[in-house]
Amino acid sequence: MTKNSIWITGASGRLGNVLKSVLKNNVDYRVIPTDEEVDVSSLEDVQAHADLYRPNIIINCAALSNEEYCETHKAQAYKVNAIGARNLAIVSRKLNAKIIQISTDDVFNGAGENVWNEFDQPSPISVYGKSKLAGEQFVRELNPKHLIIRSSWVYGKGKSDYFSFVEEKGKNGESFEAVVNEISSPTNSKTLAKFIVSMLNSNEYGIYHASCEGKCSRFEYAQAILSNLGYDPTLVKAVVDTEGKNNSALLDNLMMEIMENYTMPHWKDDLNDYIANLKGGKK
Ligand SMILES: NC(=O)c1ccc[n+]([C@@H]2O[C@H](COP(=O)([O-])OP(=O)(O)OC[C@H]3O[C@@H](n4cnc5c(N)ncnc54)[C@H](OP(=O)(O)O)[C@@H]3O)[C@@H](O)[C@H]2O)c1
């Protein structure tokens, strides 16, 4: 049987890396080797790689994901997050391949207690959110065989992130502040990767939200990490963000509920499992 061949862009990143390992022993899929990341912002390079390997599925995990960096490097943010997605959409269309574009809760405006589903109008505030939304729009316009998967507060093996920041503070016994009015759902990268894999062979197209169930503030999230790791949860001090700099938004996985095709775990269970595996030497 011919295997589906999959090109994962951003394969060295937090999510791309976990996706590769989740797919490693899957007999139905073959992940195209990437000795070196292809620069997604170059249409020529993207075309050459696609011509060489002719993937059936492209999963775009390549991104400039650091919000603060994007704020001060606008052109670069749009070049990778928007033009990169555009280039992959163009070549996937030519190959009649499916494109899975990974996106973010930051396409919404985090203000207030709103919960956003797939049918709500995006309203990004940050350069990161705006550039990711532009990437989504290119993908939607340029390849009808698309799936856009938005998630939030993705943590896990690999690059440093909020989880590793809190872990470090706990290890060193250093106190720190976390805001109570930034609300979202932490989602483990492996949990998200498993959902993405479940959608590879489906005929579902369009937008899916894929965040863990439940919600918490940054403060509650930090407390949960500290106590699960066995560190002092009082190291984190609750503060209120009065400048409205926080863009995180709460996603509603409405499409999963409508189609009855997947259920994400509660963020607390997901975090407990991840930390239990860490303690057991697995990630
Ligand atoms: N992390 C989160 O909390 C979160 C939440 C929601 C959605 N997402 C989305 O999930 C996806 C994956 O994020 P992540 O957390 O895995 O991010 P990440 O760890 O920063 O990984 C991004 C990857 O993209 C690569 N990359 C950057 N510029 C590139 C370019 N021009 N061409 C090719 N590759 C390039 C990076 O390579 P280098 O490291 O070599 O630059 C890295 O491998 C992104 O679409 C992100 O927007 C993330």
mmCIF file with all atom_site columns, C-alpha atoms in Angstrom, residues 42-248:
data_model
loop_
_atom_site.group_PDB
_atom_site.id
_atom_site.type_symbol
_atom_site.label_atom_id
_atom_site.label_alt_id
_atom_site.label_comp_id
_atom_site.label_asym_id
_atom_site.label_entity_id
_atom_site.label_seq_id
_atom_site.pdbx_PDB_ins_code
_atom_site.Cartn_x
_atom_site.Cartn_y
_atom_site.Cartn_z
_atom_site.occupancy
_atom_site.B_iso_or_equiv
_atom_site.pdbx_formal_charge
_atom_site.auth_seq_id
_atom_site.auth_comp_id
_atom_site.auth_asym_id
_atom_site.auth_atom_id
_atom_site.pdbx_PDB_model_num
ATOM 1   C CA . SER A 1 42  ? 10.824  31.530 -0.286 1.00 0.00 ? 42  SER A CA 1
ATOM 2   C CA . LEU A 1 43  ? 8.310   30.321 -2.892 1.00 0.00 ? 43  LEU A CA 1
ATOM 3   C CA . GLU A 1 44  ? 11.192  29.013 -5.007 1.00 0.00 ? 44  GLU A CA 1
ATOM 4   C CA . ASP A 1 45  ? 12.576  26.850 -2.169 1.00 0.00 ? 45  ASP A CA 1
ATOM 5   C CA . VAL A 1 46  ? 9.127   25.625 -1.153 1.00 0.00 ? 46  VAL A CA 1
ATOM 6   C CA . GLN A 1 47  ? 8.339   24.712 -4.786 1.00 0.00 ? 47  GLN A CA 1
ATOM 7   C CA . ALA A 1 48  ? 11.652  22.878 -5.226 1.00 0.00 ? 48  ALA A CA 1
ATOM 8   C CA . HIS A 1 49  ? 11.125  20.808 -2.055 1.00 0.00 ? 49  HIS A CA 1
ATOM 9   C CA . ALA A 1 50  ? 7.545   19.985 -3.018 1.00 0.00 ? 50  ALA A CA 1
ATOM 10  C CA . ASP A 1 51  ? 8.621   18.962 -6.543 1.00 0.00 ? 51  ASP A CA 1
ATOM 11  C CA . LEU A 1 52  ? 11.248  16.662 -5.092 1.00 0.00 ? 52  LEU A CA 1
ATOM 12  C CA . TYR A 1 53  ? 9.095   14.858 -2.511 1.00 0.00 ? 53  TYR A CA 1
ATOM 13  C CA . ARG A 1 54  ? 5.547   15.403 -3.821 1.00 0.00 ? 54  ARG A CA 1
ATOM 14  C CA . PRO A 1 55  ? 3.784   15.238 -0.434 1.00 0.00 ? 55  PRO A CA 1
ATOM 15  C CA . ASN A 1 56  ? 0.075   14.366 -0.148 1.00 0.00 ? 56  ASN A CA 1
ATOM 16  C CA . ILE A 1 57  ? -0.232  16.388 3.024  1.00 0.00 ? 57  ILE A CA 1
ATOM 17  C CA . ILE A 1 58  ? 1.598   19.489 4.254  1.00 0.00 ? 58  ILE A CA 1
ATOM 18  C CA . ILE A 1 59  ? 1.369   20.389 7.949  1.00 0.00 ? 59  ILE A CA 1
ATOM 19  C CA . ASN A 1 60  ? 2.565   23.934 8.427  1.00 0.00 ? 60  ASN A CA 1
ATOM 20  C CA . CYS A 1 61  ? 4.077   24.312 11.902 1.00 0.00 ? 61  CYS A CA 1
ATOM 21  C CA . ALA A 1 62  ? 6.662   26.870 10.748 1.00 0.00 ? 62  ALA A CA 1
ATOM 22  C CA . ALA A 1 63  ? 6.128   30.210 12.419 1.00 0.00 ? 63  ALA A CA 1
ATOM 23  C CA . LEU A 1 64  ? 7.660   33.147 14.139 1.00 0.00 ? 64  LEU A CA 1
ATOM 24  C CA . SER A 1 65  ? 5.869   32.348 17.377 1.00 0.00 ? 65  SER A CA 1
ATOM 25  C CA . ASN A 1 66  ? 7.445   34.833 19.773 1.00 0.00 ? 66  ASN A CA 1
ATOM 26  C CA . GLU A 1 67  ? 4.857   37.570 20.218 1.00 0.00 ? 67  GLU A CA 1
ATOM 27  C CA . GLU A 1 68  ? 7.246   40.198 21.531 1.00 0.00 ? 68  GLU A CA 1
ATOM 28  C CA . TYR A 1 69  ? 9.712   39.557 18.716 1.00 0.00 ? 69  TYR A CA 1
ATOM 29  C CA . CYS A 1 70  ? 6.916   39.848 16.143 1.00 0.00 ? 70  CYS A CA 1
ATOM 30  C CA . GLU A 1 71  ? 5.866   43.212 17.615 1.00 0.00 ? 71  GLU A CA 1
ATOM 31  C CA . THR A 1 72  ? 9.280   44.684 16.825 1.00 0.00 ? 72  THR A CA 1
ATOM 32  C CA . HIS A 1 73  ? 9.936   42.697 13.597 1.00 0.00 ? 73  HIS A CA 1
ATOM 33  C CA . LYS A 1 74  ? 6.705   43.232 11.690 1.00 0.00 ? 74  LYS A CA 1
ATOM 34  C CA . ALA A 1 75  ? 7.996   42.535 8.170  1.00 0.00 ? 75  ALA A CA 1
ATOM 35  C CA . GLN A 1 76  ? 9.694   39.317 9.256  1.00 0.00 ? 76  GLN A CA 1
ATOM 36  C CA . ALA A 1 77  ? 6.568   38.200 11.135 1.00 0.00 ? 77  ALA A CA 1
ATOM 37  C CA . TYR A 1 78  ? 4.361   38.650 8.040  1.00 0.00 ? 78  TYR A CA 1
ATOM 38  C CA . LYS A 1 79  ? 7.022   37.117 5.804  1.00 0.00 ? 79  LYS A CA 1
ATOM 39  C CA . VAL A 1 80  ? 7.053   33.852 7.756  1.00 0.00 ? 80  VAL A CA 1
ATOM 40  C CA . ASN A 1 81  ? 3.520   33.657 9.204  1.00 0.00 ? 81  ASN A CA 1
ATOM 41  C CA . ALA A 1 82  ? 1.601   35.014 6.206  1.00 0.00 ? 82  ALA A CA 1
ATOM 42  C CA . ILE A 1 83  ? 3.774   34.660 3.082  1.00 0.00 ? 83  ILE A CA 1
ATOM 43  C CA . GLY A 1 84  ? 5.123   31.300 4.288  1.00 0.00 ? 84  GLY A CA 1
ATOM 44  C CA . ALA A 1 85  ? 1.561   29.975 4.607  1.00 0.00 ? 85  ALA A CA 1
ATOM 45  C CA . ARG A 1 86  ? 0.701   31.473 1.192  1.00 0.00 ? 86  ARG A CA 1
ATOM 46  C CA . ASN A 1 87  ? 3.626   29.677 -0.461 1.00 0.00 ? 87  ASN A CA 1
ATOM 47  C CA . LEU A 1 88  ? 2.689   26.325 1.053  1.00 0.00 ? 88  LEU A CA 1
ATOM 48  C CA . ALA A 1 89  ? -0.938  26.830 0.039  1.00 0.00 ? 89  ALA A CA 1
ATOM 49  C CA . ILE A 1 90  ? 0.140   27.515 -3.572 1.00 0.00 ? 90  ILE A CA 1
ATOM 50  C CA . VAL A 1 91  ? 2.318   24.416 -3.900 1.00 0.00 ? 91  VAL A CA 1
ATOM 51  C CA . SER A 1 92  ? -0.104  22.125 -2.057 1.00 0.00 ? 92  SER A CA 1
ATOM 52  C CA . ARG A 1 93  ? -2.874  23.205 -4.442 1.00 0.00 ? 93  ARG A CA 1
ATOM 53  C CA . LYS A 1 94  ? -0.678  22.419 -7.455 1.00 0.00 ? 94  LYS A CA 1
ATOM 54  C CA . LEU A 1 95  ? -0.034  18.925 -6.039 1.00 0.00 ? 95  LEU A CA 1
ATOM 55  C CA . ASN A 1 96  ? -3.697  18.443 -5.109 1.00 0.00 ? 96  ASN A CA 1
ATOM 56  C CA . ALA A 1 97  ? -2.378  17.912 -1.579 1.00 0.00 ? 97  ALA A CA 1
ATOM 57  C CA . LYS A 1 98  ? -4.123  18.770 1.672  1.00 0.00 ? 98  LYS A CA 1
ATOM 58  C CA . ILE A 1 99  ? -2.708  21.593 3.780  1.00 0.00 ? 99  ILE A CA 1
ATOM 59  C CA . ILE A 1 100 ? -3.065  21.727 7.546  1.00 0.00 ? 100 ILE A CA 1
ATOM 60  C CA . GLN A 1 101 ? -2.299  25.215 8.801  1.00 0.00 ? 101 GLN A CA 1
ATOM 61  C CA . ILE A 1 102 ? -1.576  25.479 12.520 1.00 0.00 ? 102 ILE A CA 1
ATOM 62  C CA . SER A 1 103 ? -2.908  28.661 14.009 1.00 0.00 ? 103 SER A CA 1
ATOM 63  C CA . THR A 1 104 ? -3.579  30.342 17.286 1.00 0.00 ? 104 THR A CA 1
ATOM 64  C CA . ASP A 1 105 ? -6.052  31.841 19.773 1.00 0.00 ? 105 ASP A CA 1
ATOM 65  C CA . ASP A 1 106 ? -4.250  35.141 19.144 1.00 0.00 ? 106 ASP A CA 1
ATOM 66  C CA . VAL A 1 107 ? -6.366  35.659 16.027 1.00 0.00 ? 107 VAL A CA 1
ATOM 67  C CA . PHE A 1 108 ? -9.000  36.761 18.557 1.00 0.00 ? 108 PHE A CA 1
ATOM 68  C CA . ASN A 1 109 ? -9.107  39.722 20.833 1.00 0.00 ? 109 ASN A CA 1
ATOM 69  C CA . GLY A 1 110 ? -8.459  38.460 24.363 1.00 0.00 ? 110 GLY A CA 1
ATOM 70  C CA . ALA A 1 111 ? -10.348 41.237 26.078 1.00 0.00 ? 111 ALA A CA 1
ATOM 71  C CA . GLY A 1 112 ? -13.147 40.314 28.463 1.00 0.00 ? 112 GLY A CA 1
ATOM 72  C CA . GLU A 1 113 ? -14.509 36.871 29.245 1.00 0.00 ? 113 GLU A CA 1
ATOM 73  C CA . ASN A 1 114 ? -15.479 36.000 25.681 1.00 0.00 ? 114 ASN A CA 1
ATOM 74  C CA . VAL A 1 115 ? -15.235 32.455 24.396 1.00 0.00 ? 115 VAL A CA 1
ATOM 75  C CA . TRP A 1 116 ? -14.567 32.199 20.673 1.00 0.00 ? 116 TRP A CA 1
ATOM 76  C CA . ASN A 1 117 ? -15.759 29.442 18.365 1.00 0.00 ? 117 ASN A CA 1
ATOM 77  C CA . GLU A 1 118 ? -14.857 28.669 14.751 1.00 0.00 ? 118 GLU A CA 1
ATOM 78  C CA . PHE A 1 119 ? -17.731 30.798 13.419 1.00 0.00 ? 119 PHE A CA 1
ATOM 79  C CA . ASP A 1 120 ? -16.745 33.969 15.260 1.00 0.00 ? 120 ASP A CA 1
ATOM 80  C CA . GLN A 1 121 ? -14.987 36.783 13.432 1.00 0.00 ? 121 GLN A CA 1
ATOM 81  C CA . PRO A 1 122 ? -11.295 37.028 14.303 1.00 0.00 ? 122 PRO A CA 1
ATOM 82  C CA . SER A 1 123 ? -10.120 40.335 15.722 1.00 0.00 ? 123 SER A CA 1
ATOM 83  C CA . PRO A 1 124 ? -6.382  40.151 16.398 1.00 0.00 ? 124 PRO A CA 1
ATOM 84  C CA . ILE A 1 125 ? -4.550  42.873 18.276 1.00 0.00 ? 125 ILE A CA 1
ATOM 85  C CA . SER A 1 126 ? -0.894  41.845 18.092 1.00 0.00 ? 126 SER A CA 1
ATOM 86  C CA . VAL A 1 127 ? 1.363   41.680 15.038 1.00 0.00 ? 127 VAL A CA 1
ATOM 87  C CA . TYR A 1 128 ? 1.707   37.949 15.712 1.00 0.00 ? 128 TYR A CA 1
ATOM 88  C CA . GLY A 1 129 ? -2.087  37.457 15.720 1.00 0.00 ? 129 GLY A CA 1
ATOM 89  C CA . LYS A 1 130 ? -2.573  39.619 12.632 1.00 0.00 ? 130 LYS A CA 1
ATOM 90  C CA . SER A 1 131 ? 0.169   37.857 10.684 1.00 0.00 ? 131 SER A CA 1
ATOM 91  C CA . LYS A 1 132 ? -1.213  34.422 11.646 1.00 0.00 ? 132 LYS A CA 1
ATOM 92  C CA . LEU A 1 133 ? -4.696  35.499 10.519 1.00 0.00 ? 133 LEU A CA 1
ATOM 93  C CA . ALA A 1 134 ? -3.239  36.687 7.201  1.00 0.00 ? 134 ALA A CA 1
ATOM 94  C CA . GLY A 1 135 ? -1.660  33.212 6.851  1.00 0.00 ? 135 GLY A CA 1
ATOM 95  C CA . GLU A 1 136 ? -5.037  31.568 7.514  1.00 0.00 ? 136 GLU A CA 1
ATOM 96  C CA . GLN A 1 137 ? -6.687  33.768 4.870  1.00 0.00 ? 137 GLN A CA 1
ATOM 97  C CA . PHE A 1 138 ? -4.121  32.852 2.206  1.00 0.00 ? 138 PHE A CA 1
ATOM 98  C CA . VAL A 1 139 ? -4.593  29.162 2.968  1.00 0.00 ? 139 VAL A CA 1
ATOM 99  C CA . ARG A 1 140 ? -8.385  29.457 2.746  1.00 0.00 ? 140 ARG A CA 1
ATOM 100 C CA . GLU A 1 141 ? -8.240  31.362 -0.536 1.00 0.00 ? 141 GLU A CA 1
ATOM 101 C CA . LEU A 1 142 ? -5.553  29.335 -2.268 1.00 0.00 ? 142 LEU A CA 1
ATOM 102 C CA . ASN A 1 143 ? -6.279  25.687 -1.444 1.00 0.00 ? 143 ASN A CA 1
ATOM 103 C CA . PRO A 1 144 ? -9.818  24.375 -0.878 1.00 0.00 ? 144 PRO A CA 1
ATOM 104 C CA . LYS A 1 145 ? -8.353  21.208 0.667  1.00 0.00 ? 145 LYS A CA 1
ATOM 105 C CA . HIS A 1 146 ? -7.375  23.020 3.832  1.00 0.00 ? 146 HIS A CA 1
ATOM 106 C CA . LEU A 1 147 ? -7.739  22.510 7.524  1.00 0.00 ? 147 LEU A CA 1
ATOM 107 C CA . ILE A 1 148 ? -6.929  25.340 9.907  1.00 0.00 ? 148 ILE A CA 1
ATOM 108 C CA . ILE A 1 149 ? -6.308  24.159 13.458 1.00 0.00 ? 149 ILE A CA 1
ATOM 109 C CA . ARG A 1 150 ? -6.145  26.794 16.191 1.00 0.00 ? 150 ARG A CA 1
ATOM 110 C CA . SER A 1 151 ? -4.835  26.054 19.657 1.00 0.00 ? 151 SER A CA 1
ATOM 111 C CA . SER A 1 152 ? -3.652  27.940 22.734 1.00 0.00 ? 152 SER A CA 1
ATOM 112 C CA . TRP A 1 153 ? -0.827  28.035 25.295 1.00 0.00 ? 153 TRP A CA 1
ATOM 113 C CA . VAL A 1 154 ? 0.949   25.052 23.742 1.00 0.00 ? 154 VAL A CA 1
ATOM 114 C CA . TYR A 1 155 ? 3.633   23.625 26.008 1.00 0.00 ? 155 TYR A CA 1
ATOM 115 C CA . GLY A 1 156 ? 5.822   20.554 25.942 1.00 0.00 ? 156 GLY A CA 1
ATOM 116 C CA . LYS A 1 157 ? 9.119   19.023 25.097 1.00 0.00 ? 157 LYS A CA 1
ATOM 117 C CA . GLY A 1 158 ? 11.658  21.202 23.303 1.00 0.00 ? 158 GLY A CA 1
ATOM 118 C CA . LYS A 1 159 ? 11.986  24.957 23.191 1.00 0.00 ? 159 LYS A CA 1
ATOM 119 C CA . SER A 1 160 ? 11.655  27.058 26.319 1.00 0.00 ? 160 SER A CA 1
ATOM 120 C CA . ASP A 1 161 ? 8.121   28.217 27.003 1.00 0.00 ? 161 ASP A CA 1
ATOM 121 C CA . TYR A 1 162 ? 5.980   29.398 29.926 1.00 0.00 ? 162 TYR A CA 1
ATOM 122 C CA . PHE A 1 163 ? 6.016   25.887 31.425 1.00 0.00 ? 163 PHE A CA 1
ATOM 123 C CA . SER A 1 164 ? 9.826   25.748 31.445 1.00 0.00 ? 164 SER A CA 1
ATOM 124 C CA . PHE A 1 165 ? 9.980   29.317 32.806 1.00 0.00 ? 165 PHE A CA 1
ATOM 125 C CA . VAL A 1 166 ? 7.783   28.312 35.767 1.00 0.00 ? 166 VAL A CA 1
ATOM 126 C CA . GLU A 1 167 ? 9.682   25.034 36.221 1.00 0.00 ? 167 GLU A CA 1
ATOM 127 C CA . GLU A 1 168 ? 12.954  26.962 36.449 1.00 0.00 ? 168 GLU A CA 1
ATOM 128 C CA . LYS A 1 169 ? 11.504  29.379 39.010 1.00 0.00 ? 169 LYS A CA 1
ATOM 129 C CA . GLY A 1 170 ? 10.278  26.421 41.088 1.00 0.00 ? 170 GLY A CA 1
ATOM 130 C CA . LYS A 1 171 ? 13.633  24.671 40.900 1.00 0.00 ? 171 LYS A CA 1
ATOM 131 C CA . ASN A 1 172 ? 15.472  27.817 42.040 1.00 0.00 ? 172 ASN A CA 1
ATOM 132 C CA . GLY A 1 173 ? 12.874  28.712 44.700 1.00 0.00 ? 173 GLY A CA 1
ATOM 133 C CA . GLU A 1 174 ? 12.458  32.172 43.128 1.00 0.00 ? 174 GLU A CA 1
ATOM 134 C CA . SER A 1 175 ? 9.171   34.025 43.479 1.00 0.00 ? 175 SER A CA 1
ATOM 135 C CA . PHE A 1 176 ? 7.548   35.612 40.421 1.00 0.00 ? 176 PHE A CA 1
ATOM 136 C CA . GLU A 1 177 ? 4.339   37.300 39.317 1.00 0.00 ? 177 GLU A CA 1
ATOM 137 C CA . ALA A 1 178 ? 1.578   36.001 37.067 1.00 0.00 ? 178 ALA A CA 1
ATOM 138 C CA . VAL A 1 179 ? -1.534  37.780 35.891 1.00 0.00 ? 179 VAL A CA 1
ATOM 139 C CA . VAL A 1 180 ? -5.043  36.778 36.917 1.00 0.00 ? 180 VAL A CA 1
ATOM 140 C CA . ASN A 1 181 ? -6.829  38.457 34.015 1.00 0.00 ? 181 ASN A CA 1
ATOM 141 C CA . GLU A 1 182 ? -5.210  36.589 31.132 1.00 0.00 ? 182 GLU A CA 1
ATOM 142 C CA . ILE A 1 183 ? -7.395  33.536 30.525 1.00 0.00 ? 183 ILE A CA 1
ATOM 143 C CA . SER A 1 184 ? -6.952  30.590 28.168 1.00 0.00 ? 184 SER A CA 1
ATOM 144 C CA . SER A 1 185 ? -6.484  26.795 28.083 1.00 0.00 ? 185 SER A CA 1
ATOM 145 C CA . PRO A 1 186 ? -3.006  25.290 28.294 1.00 0.00 ? 186 PRO A CA 1
ATOM 146 C CA . THR A 1 187 ? -2.627  22.465 25.778 1.00 0.00 ? 187 THR A CA 1
ATOM 147 C CA . ASN A 1 188 ? 0.171   19.918 25.670 1.00 0.00 ? 188 ASN A CA 1
ATOM 148 C CA . SER A 1 189 ? 1.922   19.667 22.303 1.00 0.00 ? 189 SER A CA 1
ATOM 149 C CA . LYS A 1 190 ? 1.512   15.875 22.209 1.00 0.00 ? 190 LYS A CA 1
ATOM 150 C CA . THR A 1 191 ? -2.227  16.141 22.897 1.00 0.00 ? 191 THR A CA 1
ATOM 151 C CA . LEU A 1 192 ? -2.537  18.606 20.030 1.00 0.00 ? 192 LEU A CA 1
ATOM 152 C CA . ALA A 1 193 ? -0.357  16.431 17.777 1.00 0.00 ? 193 ALA A CA 1
ATOM 153 C CA . LYS A 1 194 ? -2.632  13.428 18.383 1.00 0.00 ? 194 LYS A CA 1
ATOM 154 C CA . PHE A 1 195 ? -5.677  15.446 17.301 1.00 0.00 ? 195 PHE A CA 1
ATOM 155 C CA . ILE A 1 196 ? -3.857  16.625 14.152 1.00 0.00 ? 196 ILE A CA 1
ATOM 156 C CA . VAL A 1 197 ? -2.944  13.009 13.311 1.00 0.00 ? 197 VAL A CA 1
ATOM 157 C CA . SER A 1 198 ? -6.578  11.961 13.805 1.00 0.00 ? 198 SER A CA 1
ATOM 158 C CA . MET A 1 199 ? -7.550  14.475 11.098 1.00 0.00 ? 199 MET A CA 1
ATOM 159 C CA . LEU A 1 200 ? -4.977  13.425 8.477  1.00 0.00 ? 200 LEU A CA 1
ATOM 160 C CA . ASN A 1 201 ? -7.186  10.904 6.822  1.00 0.00 ? 201 ASN A CA 1
ATOM 161 C CA . SER A 1 202 ? -10.481 12.669 7.300  1.00 0.00 ? 202 SER A CA 1
ATOM 162 C CA . ASN A 1 203 ? -12.464 14.550 4.705  1.00 0.00 ? 203 ASN A CA 1
ATOM 163 C CA . GLU A 1 204 ? -13.108 17.364 7.142  1.00 0.00 ? 204 GLU A CA 1
ATOM 164 C CA . TYR A 1 205 ? -12.046 20.759 5.859  1.00 0.00 ? 205 TYR A CA 1
ATOM 165 C CA . GLY A 1 206 ? -12.312 24.247 7.304  1.00 0.00 ? 206 GLY A CA 1
ATOM 166 C CA . ILE A 1 207 ? -11.485 25.542 10.766 1.00 0.00 ? 207 ILE A CA 1
ATOM 167 C CA . TYR A 1 208 ? -11.163 23.537 13.971 1.00 0.00 ? 208 TYR A CA 1
ATOM 168 C CA . HIS A 1 209 ? -10.375 24.799 17.445 1.00 0.00 ? 209 HIS A CA 1
ATOM 169 C CA . ALA A 1 210 ? -8.277  22.331 19.432 1.00 0.00 ? 210 ALA A CA 1
ATOM 170 C CA . SER A 1 211 ? -7.539  23.556 22.932 1.00 0.00 ? 211 SER A CA 1
ATOM 171 C CA . CYS A 1 212 ? -7.897  21.593 26.122 1.00 0.00 ? 212 CYS A CA 1
ATOM 172 C CA . GLU A 1 213 ? -11.216 21.826 27.923 1.00 0.00 ? 213 GLU A CA 1
ATOM 173 C CA . GLY A 1 214 ? -11.620 24.184 30.880 1.00 0.00 ? 214 GLY A CA 1
ATOM 174 C CA . LYS A 1 215 ? -9.953  27.518 31.440 1.00 0.00 ? 215 LYS A CA 1
ATOM 175 C CA . CYS A 1 216 ? -7.466  29.156 33.781 1.00 0.00 ? 216 CYS A CA 1
ATOM 176 C CA . SER A 1 217 ? -5.524  32.336 34.318 1.00 0.00 ? 217 SER A CA 1
ATOM 177 C CA . ARG A 1 218 ? -1.742  32.549 33.932 1.00 0.00 ? 218 ARG A CA 1
ATOM 178 C CA . PHE A 1 219 ? -1.650  32.633 37.725 1.00 0.00 ? 219 PHE A CA 1
ATOM 179 C CA . GLU A 1 220 ? -3.673  29.407 38.118 1.00 0.00 ? 220 GLU A CA 1
ATOM 180 C CA . TYR A 1 221 ? -1.627  27.741 35.394 1.00 0.00 ? 221 TYR A CA 1
ATOM 181 C CA . ALA A 1 222 ? 1.657   28.640 37.135 1.00 0.00 ? 222 ALA A CA 1
ATOM 182 C CA . GLN A 1 223 ? 0.305   27.405 40.481 1.00 0.00 ? 223 GLN A CA 1
ATOM 183 C CA . ALA A 1 224 ? -0.743  24.091 38.918 1.00 0.00 ? 224 ALA A CA 1
ATOM 184 C CA . ILE A 1 225 ? 2.685   23.586 37.297 1.00 0.00 ? 225 ILE A CA 1
ATOM 185 C CA . LEU A 1 226 ? 4.487   24.313 40.579 1.00 0.00 ? 226 LEU A CA 1
ATOM 186 C CA . SER A 1 227 ? 2.353   22.018 42.716 1.00 0.00 ? 227 SER A CA 1
ATOM 187 C CA . ASN A 1 228 ? 2.375   19.170 40.187 1.00 0.00 ? 228 ASN A CA 1
ATOM 188 C CA . LEU A 1 229 ? 6.149   19.345 39.981 1.00 0.00 ? 229 LEU A CA 1
ATOM 189 C CA . GLY A 1 230 ? 6.382   19.284 43.790 1.00 0.00 ? 230 GLY A CA 1
ATOM 190 C CA . TYR A 1 231 ? 7.523   22.913 44.146 1.00 0.00 ? 231 TYR A CA 1
ATOM 191 C CA . ASP A 1 232 ? 6.094   25.578 46.431 1.00 0.00 ? 232 ASP A CA 1
ATOM 192 C CA . PRO A 1 233 ? 2.927   26.969 44.748 1.00 0.00 ? 233 PRO A CA 1
ATOM 193 C CA . THR A 1 234 ? 3.128   30.176 46.785 1.00 0.00 ? 234 THR A CA 1
ATOM 194 C CA . LEU A 1 235 ? 6.207   31.209 44.790 1.00 0.00 ? 235 LEU A CA 1
ATOM 195 C CA . VAL A 1 236 ? 3.817   32.712 42.238 1.00 0.00 ? 236 VAL A CA 1
ATOM 196 C CA . LYS A 1 237 ? 2.142   35.991 43.195 1.00 0.00 ? 237 LYS A CA 1
ATOM 197 C CA . ALA A 1 238 ? -1.143  37.078 41.627 1.00 0.00 ? 238 ALA A CA 1
ATOM 198 C CA . VAL A 1 239 ? -1.131  40.431 39.823 1.00 0.00 ? 239 VAL A CA 1
ATOM 199 C CA . VAL A 1 240 ? -3.622  42.230 37.604 1.00 0.00 ? 240 VAL A CA 1
ATOM 200 C CA . ASP A 1 241 ? -2.593  43.374 34.144 1.00 0.00 ? 241 ASP A CA 1
ATOM 201 C CA . THR A 1 242 ? -3.819  46.937 33.940 1.00 0.00 ? 242 THR A CA 1
ATOM 202 C CA . GLU A 1 243 ? -2.198  47.748 30.597 1.00 0.00 ? 243 GLU A CA 1
ATOM 203 C CA . GLY A 1 244 ? -4.307  45.290 28.609 1.00 0.00 ? 244 GLY A CA 1
ATOM 204 C CA . LYS A 1 245 ? -1.218  43.798 26.964 1.00 0.00 ? 245 LYS A CA 1
ATOM 205 C CA . ASN A 1 246 ? -2.570  40.259 27.126 1.00 0.00 ? 246 ASN A CA 1
ATOM 206 C CA . ASN A 1 247 ? -3.950  38.862 23.923 1.00 0.00 ? 247 ASN A CA 1
ATOM 207 C CA . SER A 1 248 ? -4.719  35.282 24.905 1.00 0.00 ? 248 SER A CA 1
#
